[in-house]
Coordinates of C-alpha atoms in Angstrom, one line a residue:
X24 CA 0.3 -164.5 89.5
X25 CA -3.1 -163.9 87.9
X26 CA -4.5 -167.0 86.2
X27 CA -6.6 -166.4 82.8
X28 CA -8.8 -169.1 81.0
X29 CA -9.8 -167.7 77.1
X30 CA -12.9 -168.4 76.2
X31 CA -13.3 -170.0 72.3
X32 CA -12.5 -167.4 70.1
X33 CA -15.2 -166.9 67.1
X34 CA -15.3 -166.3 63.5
X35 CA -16.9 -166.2 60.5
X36 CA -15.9 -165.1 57.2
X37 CA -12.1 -163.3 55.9
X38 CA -11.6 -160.8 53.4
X39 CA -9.1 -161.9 50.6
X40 CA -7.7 -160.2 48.2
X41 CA -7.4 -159.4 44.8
X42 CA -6.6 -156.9 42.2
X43 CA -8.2 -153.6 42.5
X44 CA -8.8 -151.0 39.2
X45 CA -7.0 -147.9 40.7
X46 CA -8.0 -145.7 37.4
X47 CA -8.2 -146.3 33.4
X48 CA -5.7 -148.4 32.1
X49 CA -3.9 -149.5 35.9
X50 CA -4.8 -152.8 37.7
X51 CA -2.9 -153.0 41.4
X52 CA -2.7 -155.6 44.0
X53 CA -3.5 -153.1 47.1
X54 CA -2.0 -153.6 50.1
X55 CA -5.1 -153.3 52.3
X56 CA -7.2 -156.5 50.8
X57 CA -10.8 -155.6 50.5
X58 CA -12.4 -158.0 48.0
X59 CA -14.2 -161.1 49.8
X60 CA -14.5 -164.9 50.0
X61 CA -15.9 -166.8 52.9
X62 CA -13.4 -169.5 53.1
X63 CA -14.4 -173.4 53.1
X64 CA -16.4 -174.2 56.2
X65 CA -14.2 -177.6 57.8
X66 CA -16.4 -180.8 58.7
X67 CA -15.2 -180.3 62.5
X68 CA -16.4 -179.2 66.0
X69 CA -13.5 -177.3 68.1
X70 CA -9.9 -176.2 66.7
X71 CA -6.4 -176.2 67.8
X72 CA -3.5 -176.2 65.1
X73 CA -2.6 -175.7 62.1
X74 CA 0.8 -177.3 59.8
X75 CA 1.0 -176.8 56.2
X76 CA 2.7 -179.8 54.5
X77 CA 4.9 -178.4 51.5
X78 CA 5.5 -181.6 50.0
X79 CA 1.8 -182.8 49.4
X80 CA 0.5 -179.5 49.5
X81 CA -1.5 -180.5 52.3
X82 CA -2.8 -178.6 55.1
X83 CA -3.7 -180.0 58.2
X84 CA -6.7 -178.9 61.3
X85 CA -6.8 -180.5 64.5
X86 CA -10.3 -180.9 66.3
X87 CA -9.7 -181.6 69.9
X88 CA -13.5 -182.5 70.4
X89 CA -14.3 -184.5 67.5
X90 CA -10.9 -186.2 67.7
X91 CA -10.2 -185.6 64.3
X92 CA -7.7 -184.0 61.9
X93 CA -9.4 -182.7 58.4
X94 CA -6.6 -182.8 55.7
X95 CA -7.4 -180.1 52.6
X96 CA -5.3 -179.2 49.7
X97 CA -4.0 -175.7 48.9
X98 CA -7.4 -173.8 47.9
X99 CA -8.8 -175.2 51.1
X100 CA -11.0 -177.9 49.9
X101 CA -11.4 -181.2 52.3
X102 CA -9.7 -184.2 50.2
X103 CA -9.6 -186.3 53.7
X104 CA -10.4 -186.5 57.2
X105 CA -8.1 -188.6 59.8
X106 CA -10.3 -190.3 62.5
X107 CA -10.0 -191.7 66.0
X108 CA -7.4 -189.2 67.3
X109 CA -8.6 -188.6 71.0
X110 CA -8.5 -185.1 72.1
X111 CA -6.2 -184.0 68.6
X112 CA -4.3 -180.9 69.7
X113 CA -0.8 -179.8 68.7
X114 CA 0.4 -181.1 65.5
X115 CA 3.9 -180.7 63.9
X116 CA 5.5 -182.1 61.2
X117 CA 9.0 -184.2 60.6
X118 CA 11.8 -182.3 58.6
X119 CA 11.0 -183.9 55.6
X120 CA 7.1 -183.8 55.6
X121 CA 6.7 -187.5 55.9
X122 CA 5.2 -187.7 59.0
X123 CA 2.7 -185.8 61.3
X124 CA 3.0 -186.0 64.6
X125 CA -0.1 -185.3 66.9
X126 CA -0.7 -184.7 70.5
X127 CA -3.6 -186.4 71.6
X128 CA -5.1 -185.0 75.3
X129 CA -8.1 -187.5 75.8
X130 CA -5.8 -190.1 74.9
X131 CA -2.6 -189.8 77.3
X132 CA -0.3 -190.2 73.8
X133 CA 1.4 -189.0 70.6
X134 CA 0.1 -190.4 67.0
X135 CA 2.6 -190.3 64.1
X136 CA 0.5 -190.1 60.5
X137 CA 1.7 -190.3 57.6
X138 CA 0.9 -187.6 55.5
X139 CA 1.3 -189.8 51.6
X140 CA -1.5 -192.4 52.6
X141 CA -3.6 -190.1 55.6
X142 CA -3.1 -193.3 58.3
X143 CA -2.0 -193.4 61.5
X144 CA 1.4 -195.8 61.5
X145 CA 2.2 -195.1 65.5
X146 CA 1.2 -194.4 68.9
X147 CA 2.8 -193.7 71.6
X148 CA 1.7 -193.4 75.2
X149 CA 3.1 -190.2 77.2
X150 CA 2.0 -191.7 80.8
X151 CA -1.5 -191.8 82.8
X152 CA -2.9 -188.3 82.9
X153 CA -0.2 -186.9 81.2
X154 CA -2.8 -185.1 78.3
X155 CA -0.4 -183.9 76.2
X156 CA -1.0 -180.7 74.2
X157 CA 1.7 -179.0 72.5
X158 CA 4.2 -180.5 70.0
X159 CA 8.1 -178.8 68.6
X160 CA 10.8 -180.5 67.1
X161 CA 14.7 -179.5 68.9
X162 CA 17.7 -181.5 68.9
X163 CA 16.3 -184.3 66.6
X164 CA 13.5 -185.2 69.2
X165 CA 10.3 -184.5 69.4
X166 CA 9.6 -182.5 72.8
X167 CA 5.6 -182.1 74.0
X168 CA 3.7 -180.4 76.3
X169 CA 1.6 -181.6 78.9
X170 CA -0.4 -181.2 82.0
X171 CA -0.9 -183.7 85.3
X172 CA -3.2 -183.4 88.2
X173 CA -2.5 -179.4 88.6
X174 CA 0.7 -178.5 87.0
X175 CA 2.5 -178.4 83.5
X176 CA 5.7 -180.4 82.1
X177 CA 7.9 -180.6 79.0
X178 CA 8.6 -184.5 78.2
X179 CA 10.7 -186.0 75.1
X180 CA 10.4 -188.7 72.7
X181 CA 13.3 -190.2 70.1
X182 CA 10.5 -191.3 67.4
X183 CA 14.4 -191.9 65.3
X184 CA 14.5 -195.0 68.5
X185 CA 13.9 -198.5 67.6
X186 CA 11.4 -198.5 70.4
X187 CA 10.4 -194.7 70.9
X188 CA 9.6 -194.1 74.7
X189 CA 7.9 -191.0 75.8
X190 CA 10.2 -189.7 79.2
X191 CA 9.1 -186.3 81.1
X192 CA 12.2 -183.9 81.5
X193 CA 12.6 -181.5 84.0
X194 CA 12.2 -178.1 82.9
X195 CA 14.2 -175.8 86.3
X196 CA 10.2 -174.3 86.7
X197 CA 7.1 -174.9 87.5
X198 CA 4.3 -174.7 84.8
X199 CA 0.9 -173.8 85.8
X200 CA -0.5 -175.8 82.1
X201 CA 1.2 -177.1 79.6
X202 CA 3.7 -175.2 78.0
X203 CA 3.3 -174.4 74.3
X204 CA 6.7 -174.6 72.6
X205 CA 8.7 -174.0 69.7
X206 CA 11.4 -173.9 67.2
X207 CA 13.4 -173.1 64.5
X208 CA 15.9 -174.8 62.0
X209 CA 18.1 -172.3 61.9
X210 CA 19.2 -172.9 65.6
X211 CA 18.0 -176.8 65.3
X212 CA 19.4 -177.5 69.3
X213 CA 17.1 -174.4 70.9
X214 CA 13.4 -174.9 72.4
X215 CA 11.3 -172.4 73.2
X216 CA 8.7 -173.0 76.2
X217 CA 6.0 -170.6 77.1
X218 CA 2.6 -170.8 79.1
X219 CA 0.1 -168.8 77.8
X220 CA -3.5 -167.6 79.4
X221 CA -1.6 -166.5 82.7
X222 CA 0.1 -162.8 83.6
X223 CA 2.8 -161.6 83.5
X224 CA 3.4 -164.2 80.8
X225 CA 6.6 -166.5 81.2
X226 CA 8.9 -167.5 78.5
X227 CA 12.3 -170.0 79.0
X228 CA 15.4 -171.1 76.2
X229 CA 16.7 -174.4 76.4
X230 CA 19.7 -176.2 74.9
X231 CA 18.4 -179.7 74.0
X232 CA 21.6 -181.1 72.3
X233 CA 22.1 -183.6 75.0
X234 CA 19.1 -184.4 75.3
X235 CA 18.2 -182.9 78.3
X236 CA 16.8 -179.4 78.6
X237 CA 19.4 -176.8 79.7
X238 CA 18.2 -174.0 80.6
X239 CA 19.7 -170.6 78.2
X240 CA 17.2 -167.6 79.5
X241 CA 14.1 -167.7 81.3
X242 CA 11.9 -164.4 82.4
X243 CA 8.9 -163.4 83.6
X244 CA 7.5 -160.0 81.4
X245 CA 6.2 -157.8 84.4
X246 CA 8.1 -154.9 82.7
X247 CA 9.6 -153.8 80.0
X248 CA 7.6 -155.2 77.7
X249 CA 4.7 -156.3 80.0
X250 CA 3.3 -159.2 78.6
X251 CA 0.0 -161.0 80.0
X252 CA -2.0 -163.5 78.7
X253 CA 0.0 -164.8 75.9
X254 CA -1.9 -166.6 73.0
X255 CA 1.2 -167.5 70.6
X256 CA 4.7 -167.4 70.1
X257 CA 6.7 -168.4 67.0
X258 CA 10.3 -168.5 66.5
X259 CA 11.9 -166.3 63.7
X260 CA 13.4 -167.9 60.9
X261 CA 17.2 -167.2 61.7
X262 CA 16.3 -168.7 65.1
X263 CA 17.2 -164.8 66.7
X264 CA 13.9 -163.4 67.7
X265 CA 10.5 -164.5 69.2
X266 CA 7.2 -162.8 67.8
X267 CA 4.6 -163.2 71.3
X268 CA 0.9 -162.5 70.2
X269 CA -0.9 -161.8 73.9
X270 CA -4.5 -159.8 74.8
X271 CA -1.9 -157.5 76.9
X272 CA -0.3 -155.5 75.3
X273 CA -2.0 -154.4 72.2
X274 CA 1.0 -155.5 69.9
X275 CA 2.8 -158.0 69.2
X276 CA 5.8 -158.3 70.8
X277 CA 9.4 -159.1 70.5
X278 CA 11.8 -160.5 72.2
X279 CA 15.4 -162.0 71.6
X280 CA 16.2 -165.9 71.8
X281 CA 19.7 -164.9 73.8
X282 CA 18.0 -163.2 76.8
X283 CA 14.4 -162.9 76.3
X284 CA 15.0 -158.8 76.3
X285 CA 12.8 -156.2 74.1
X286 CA 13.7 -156.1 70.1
X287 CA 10.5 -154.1 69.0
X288 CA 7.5 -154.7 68.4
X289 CA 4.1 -155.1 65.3
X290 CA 1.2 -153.1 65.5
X291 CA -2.0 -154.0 66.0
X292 CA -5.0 -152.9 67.4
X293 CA -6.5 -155.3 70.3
X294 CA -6.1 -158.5 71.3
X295 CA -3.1 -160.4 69.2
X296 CA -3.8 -164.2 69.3
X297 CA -1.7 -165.9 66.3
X298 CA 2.3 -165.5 64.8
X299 CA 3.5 -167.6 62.6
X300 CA 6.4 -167.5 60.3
X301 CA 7.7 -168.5 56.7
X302 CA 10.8 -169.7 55.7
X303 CA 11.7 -167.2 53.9
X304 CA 11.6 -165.0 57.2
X305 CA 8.1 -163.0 55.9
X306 CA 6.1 -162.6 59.5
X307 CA 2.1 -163.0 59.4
X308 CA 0.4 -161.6 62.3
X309 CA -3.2 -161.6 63.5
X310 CA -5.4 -160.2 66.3
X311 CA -8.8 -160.7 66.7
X312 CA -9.8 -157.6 66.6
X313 CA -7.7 -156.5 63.8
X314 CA -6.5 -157.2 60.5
X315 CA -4.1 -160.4 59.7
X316 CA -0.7 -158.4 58.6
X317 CA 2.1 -160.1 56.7
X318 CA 5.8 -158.4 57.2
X319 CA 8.9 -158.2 55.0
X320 CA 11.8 -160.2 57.0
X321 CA 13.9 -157.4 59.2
X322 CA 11.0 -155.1 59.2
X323 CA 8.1 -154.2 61.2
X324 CA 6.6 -151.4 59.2
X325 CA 4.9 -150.6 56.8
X326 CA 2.7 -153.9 56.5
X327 CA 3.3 -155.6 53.3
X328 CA -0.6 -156.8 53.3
X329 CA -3.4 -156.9 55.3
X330 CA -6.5 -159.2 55.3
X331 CA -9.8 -158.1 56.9
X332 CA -10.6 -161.3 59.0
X333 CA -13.6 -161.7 61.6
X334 CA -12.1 -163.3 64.8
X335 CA -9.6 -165.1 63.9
X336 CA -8.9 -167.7 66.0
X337 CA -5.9 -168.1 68.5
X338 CA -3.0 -170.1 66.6
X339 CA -5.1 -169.9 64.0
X340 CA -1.7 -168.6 61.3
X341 CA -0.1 -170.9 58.7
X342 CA 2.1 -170.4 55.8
X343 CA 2.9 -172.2 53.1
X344 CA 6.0 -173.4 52.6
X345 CA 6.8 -171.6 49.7
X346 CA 5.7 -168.0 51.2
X347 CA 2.7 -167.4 48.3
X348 CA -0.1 -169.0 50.8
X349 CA -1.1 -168.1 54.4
X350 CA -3.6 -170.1 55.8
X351 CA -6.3 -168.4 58.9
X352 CA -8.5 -170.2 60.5
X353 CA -12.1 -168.6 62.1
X354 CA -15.1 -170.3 63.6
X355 CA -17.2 -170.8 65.9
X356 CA -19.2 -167.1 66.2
X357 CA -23.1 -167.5 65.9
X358 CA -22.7 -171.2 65.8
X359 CA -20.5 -171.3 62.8
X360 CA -18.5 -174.0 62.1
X361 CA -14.1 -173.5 62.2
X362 CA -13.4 -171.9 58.5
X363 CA -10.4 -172.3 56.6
X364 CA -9.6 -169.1 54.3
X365 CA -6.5 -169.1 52.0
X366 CA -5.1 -165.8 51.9
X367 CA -3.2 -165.6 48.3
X368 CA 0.6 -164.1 47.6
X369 CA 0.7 -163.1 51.6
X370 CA 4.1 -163.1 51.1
X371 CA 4.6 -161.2 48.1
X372 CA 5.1 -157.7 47.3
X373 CA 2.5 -155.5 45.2
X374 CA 2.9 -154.6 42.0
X375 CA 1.5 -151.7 40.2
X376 CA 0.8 -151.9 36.0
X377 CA -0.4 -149.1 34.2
X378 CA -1.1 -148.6 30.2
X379 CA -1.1 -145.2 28.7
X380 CA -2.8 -144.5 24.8
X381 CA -4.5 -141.6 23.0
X382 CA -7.9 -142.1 22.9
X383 CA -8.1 -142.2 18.9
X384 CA -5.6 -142.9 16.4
X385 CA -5.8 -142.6 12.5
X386 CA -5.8 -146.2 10.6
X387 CA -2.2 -147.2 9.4
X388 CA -0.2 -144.0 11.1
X389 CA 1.9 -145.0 14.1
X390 CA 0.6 -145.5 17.5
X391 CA 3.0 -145.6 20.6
X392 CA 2.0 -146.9 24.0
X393 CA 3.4 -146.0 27.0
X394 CA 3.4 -148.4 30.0
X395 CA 5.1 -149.0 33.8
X396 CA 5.4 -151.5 35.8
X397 CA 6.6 -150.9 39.7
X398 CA 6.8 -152.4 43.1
X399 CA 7.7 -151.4 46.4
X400 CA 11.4 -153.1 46.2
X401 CA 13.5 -153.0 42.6
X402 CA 12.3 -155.7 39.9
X403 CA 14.9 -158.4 38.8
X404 CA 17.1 -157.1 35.7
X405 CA 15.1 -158.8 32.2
X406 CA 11.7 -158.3 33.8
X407 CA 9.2 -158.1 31.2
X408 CA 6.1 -157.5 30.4
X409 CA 3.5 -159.3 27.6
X410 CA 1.0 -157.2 25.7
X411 CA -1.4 -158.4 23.6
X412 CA -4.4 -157.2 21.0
X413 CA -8.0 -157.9 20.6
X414 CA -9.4 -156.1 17.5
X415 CA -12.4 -157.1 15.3
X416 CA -10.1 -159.0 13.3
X417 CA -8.6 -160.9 16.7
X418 CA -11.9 -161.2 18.6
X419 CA -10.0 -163.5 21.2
X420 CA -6.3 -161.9 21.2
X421 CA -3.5 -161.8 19.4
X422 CA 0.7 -161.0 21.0
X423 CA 2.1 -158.0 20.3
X424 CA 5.1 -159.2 21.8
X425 CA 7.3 -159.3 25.2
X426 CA 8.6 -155.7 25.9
X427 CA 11.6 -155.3 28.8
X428 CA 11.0 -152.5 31.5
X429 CA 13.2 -150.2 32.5
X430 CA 15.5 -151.0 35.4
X431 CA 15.5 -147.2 36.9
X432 CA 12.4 -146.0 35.9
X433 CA 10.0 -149.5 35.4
X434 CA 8.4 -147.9 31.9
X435 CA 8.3 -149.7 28.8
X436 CA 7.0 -148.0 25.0
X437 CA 5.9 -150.1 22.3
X438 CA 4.5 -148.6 18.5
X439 CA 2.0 -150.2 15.8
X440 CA 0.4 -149.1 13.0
X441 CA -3.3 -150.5 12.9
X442 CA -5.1 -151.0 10.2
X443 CA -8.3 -152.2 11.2
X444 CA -11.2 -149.7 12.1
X445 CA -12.9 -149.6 15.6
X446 CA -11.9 -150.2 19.1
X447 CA -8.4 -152.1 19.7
X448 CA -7.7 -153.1 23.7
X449 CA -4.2 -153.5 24.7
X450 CA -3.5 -155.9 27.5
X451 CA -0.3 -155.9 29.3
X452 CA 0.4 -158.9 31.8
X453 CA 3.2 -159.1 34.1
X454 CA 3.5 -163.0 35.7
X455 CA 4.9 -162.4 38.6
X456 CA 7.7 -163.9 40.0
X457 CA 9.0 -165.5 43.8
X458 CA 8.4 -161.9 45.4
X459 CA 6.1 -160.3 43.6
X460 CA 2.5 -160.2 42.7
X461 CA 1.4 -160.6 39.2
X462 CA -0.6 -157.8 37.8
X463 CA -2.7 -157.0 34.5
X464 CA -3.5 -153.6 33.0
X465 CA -5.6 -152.5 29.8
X466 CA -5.9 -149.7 27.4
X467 CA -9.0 -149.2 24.6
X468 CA -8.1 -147.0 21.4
X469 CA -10.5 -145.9 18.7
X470 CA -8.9 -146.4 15.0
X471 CA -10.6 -143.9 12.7
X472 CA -10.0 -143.1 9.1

């Protein structure tokens, strides 16, 4: 077995996106983002996780040298910084967002925080040595990672206990480092265990009902897919598949929960290093020396966006709870400091708006304008779309009213008879809704006599 230490990954600023004018009169959200932000640069010195609290709208950044975890809202300003956490590394979060857990490697123990008042409530030591890195929640306990003297191990702790008491459980392998792990809630009693940084990379399943870890599947990728030196892994959301992000091969891979065999794969170009996925099932993935993708649940092509972002760094993927925010972290490239970018609507599909209007229009005859409004997958039934007026007499805009599209064809016609003279704008707005983008779209008209 080759043995593979990664080198901090670097970064500096990510693309984000925006509506792009595709022509006169249509406003789209384009699937390849190119408009640009450089994402809040975080008060810290190293990173290692990421969790997005859904309940504060909170996201949270561990800095294993600084010992610290900065806390910023949902645009990605700092509103907190948690202090004295030796060695912060993996974080997770309870089911009900009340509490963050955190392994700390310099200090031989997990810290529970809760995430309403920023303060650390617990600690608990995992045993001399034991530098614990990696966090999951399976089977109502929280399971960690960690390494001692020149090996890895998988331990358990009840935090629901009285008197919570870290234990190490064996695993039926050894681990050359800690094992990162994870889970999902749809199959609440299955942990995933994987050691990244070595090749072939190594994945094992285990039941932890009893809790104990029972061994489902467990295999080493030397073939079919070969995988080496794994960066991530996340769990799909119907707990079915995992999506492995590794330097070899150039995509990400995956594989099926029940034996670990091939199910497909993402593109990308070189080096994958972070996976993460939504609730809703939408997958982000990100390489870094390629774009961050997001993916409709069930598919794996076409991308339903992509973000330009400048070495991204491994683990460095986190959605939102409610799919409309994914979260990258970069740092670190030229002396930079880790950077927090908020990539908007990641999980939402593009929508296209277009006005159509003559040119010029006589004062007080009829004038018809001609409108659609499409998207990738069918609109709900009632969608509508608002148009409004700005004339010399309405300098700031007045409604024209709320016009339903068509459910085959996504067009909508609406007819006035001006009476001013001089330019009139139309503006149509479509809001949005849970899985799609909003989208605005203008048309000018000259009113002569």
């Amino acid at each position: 077995m080759r043995i593979h230490k990664r080198a901090a990954l670097a970064a500096a600023t990510a693309l984000i996106g925006s509506l792009t004018l595709i022509g006169a009169g249509s406003v789209t959200a384009t699937a390849e983002e190119t408009a640009g932000a450089a994402g809040v640069a975080l008060p810290s010195a190293s990173f290692r996780d990421i969790v997005v609290d859904g309940v504060h709208d909170r996201v949270f950044v561990s800095d294993p040298s600084g010992g610290t975890i900065v806390v910023t809202d949902y645009e990605g300003a700092v509103v907190g910084q948690i202090t004295a956490e030796e060695g912060a590394a993996g974080l997770v979060l309870s089911a009900d967002a009340g509490k963050l857990y955190v392994a700390l490697s310099t200090a031989d123990a997990i810290a529970e925080i809760d995430t309403a008042t920023l303060t650390e409530t617990n600690r608990w030591p995992t045993g001399t040595g034991t530098s614990p890195q990696t966090l999951a929640m399976a089977g109502g306990k929280l399971w960690f990672g960690y390494t001692i003297a020149s090996s890895g191990g998988i331990g358990v702790l009840d935090v629901a206990s009285p008197s919570p008491t870290a234990t190490p459980v064996p695993s039926g392998r050894y681990w050359y480092y800690a094992p990162t792990l994870a889970s999902s809630p749809a199959d609440p009693n299955a942990l995933v265990a994987g050691e990244e940084g070595v090749s072939p990379a190594t994945l094992a399943v285990y039941d932890t009902s009893t809790g104990t870890l029972q061994k489902r599947a467990e295999r080493g990728f030397s073939s079919a897919p070969s995988i080496s030196y794994m960066n991530d892994f996340a769990v799909t959301a119907d707990g079915q598949n995992i999506v492995v992000a590794a330097n070899n091969p150039y995509d990400h891979q995956i594989v099926r929960v029940s034996d670990l065999s091939s199910n497909g794969s993402y593109s990308s170009w070189q080096f994958p290093n972070a996976v993460a996925v939504a609730t809703d099932g939408t997958v982000a993935t990100g390489a870094d020396g390629d774009f961050v993708k997001t993916y409709r649940p069930g598919t794996t092509w076409p991308a339903l966006h992509e973000y330009a972002v400048d070495d991204l760094q491994r683990d460095g993927l986190a959605w939102a709870p409610d799919e409309n925010r994914l979260f990258a972290v970069t740092g670190f490239s030229y002396g930079s400091a880790p950077t927090l970018h908020v990539l908007p609507n990641a999980g939402k599909l593009d929508t296209t708006l277009s006005l159509q209007s003559p040119p010029t229009s006589r004062k007080g005859k009829p004038l018809t304008v001609t409108g659609w409004l499409t998207a990738a997958e069918p609109l709900p039934a009632g969608t509508t779309v608002a148009i409004t007026r700005t004339d010399p007499d309405h300098p700031t805009g007045t409604p024209v009213g709320t016009f339903p599209i068509s459910a085959t064809t996504g067009d909508f016609t609406f007819t006035e008879s001006p009476r001013m003279l001089g330019d009139i704008t139309y503006t149509a707005t479509y809001s949005g809704d849970g899985t799609h983008v909003p989208a605005t779209a203008e048309t000018t008209v000259t009113i002569t006599k």
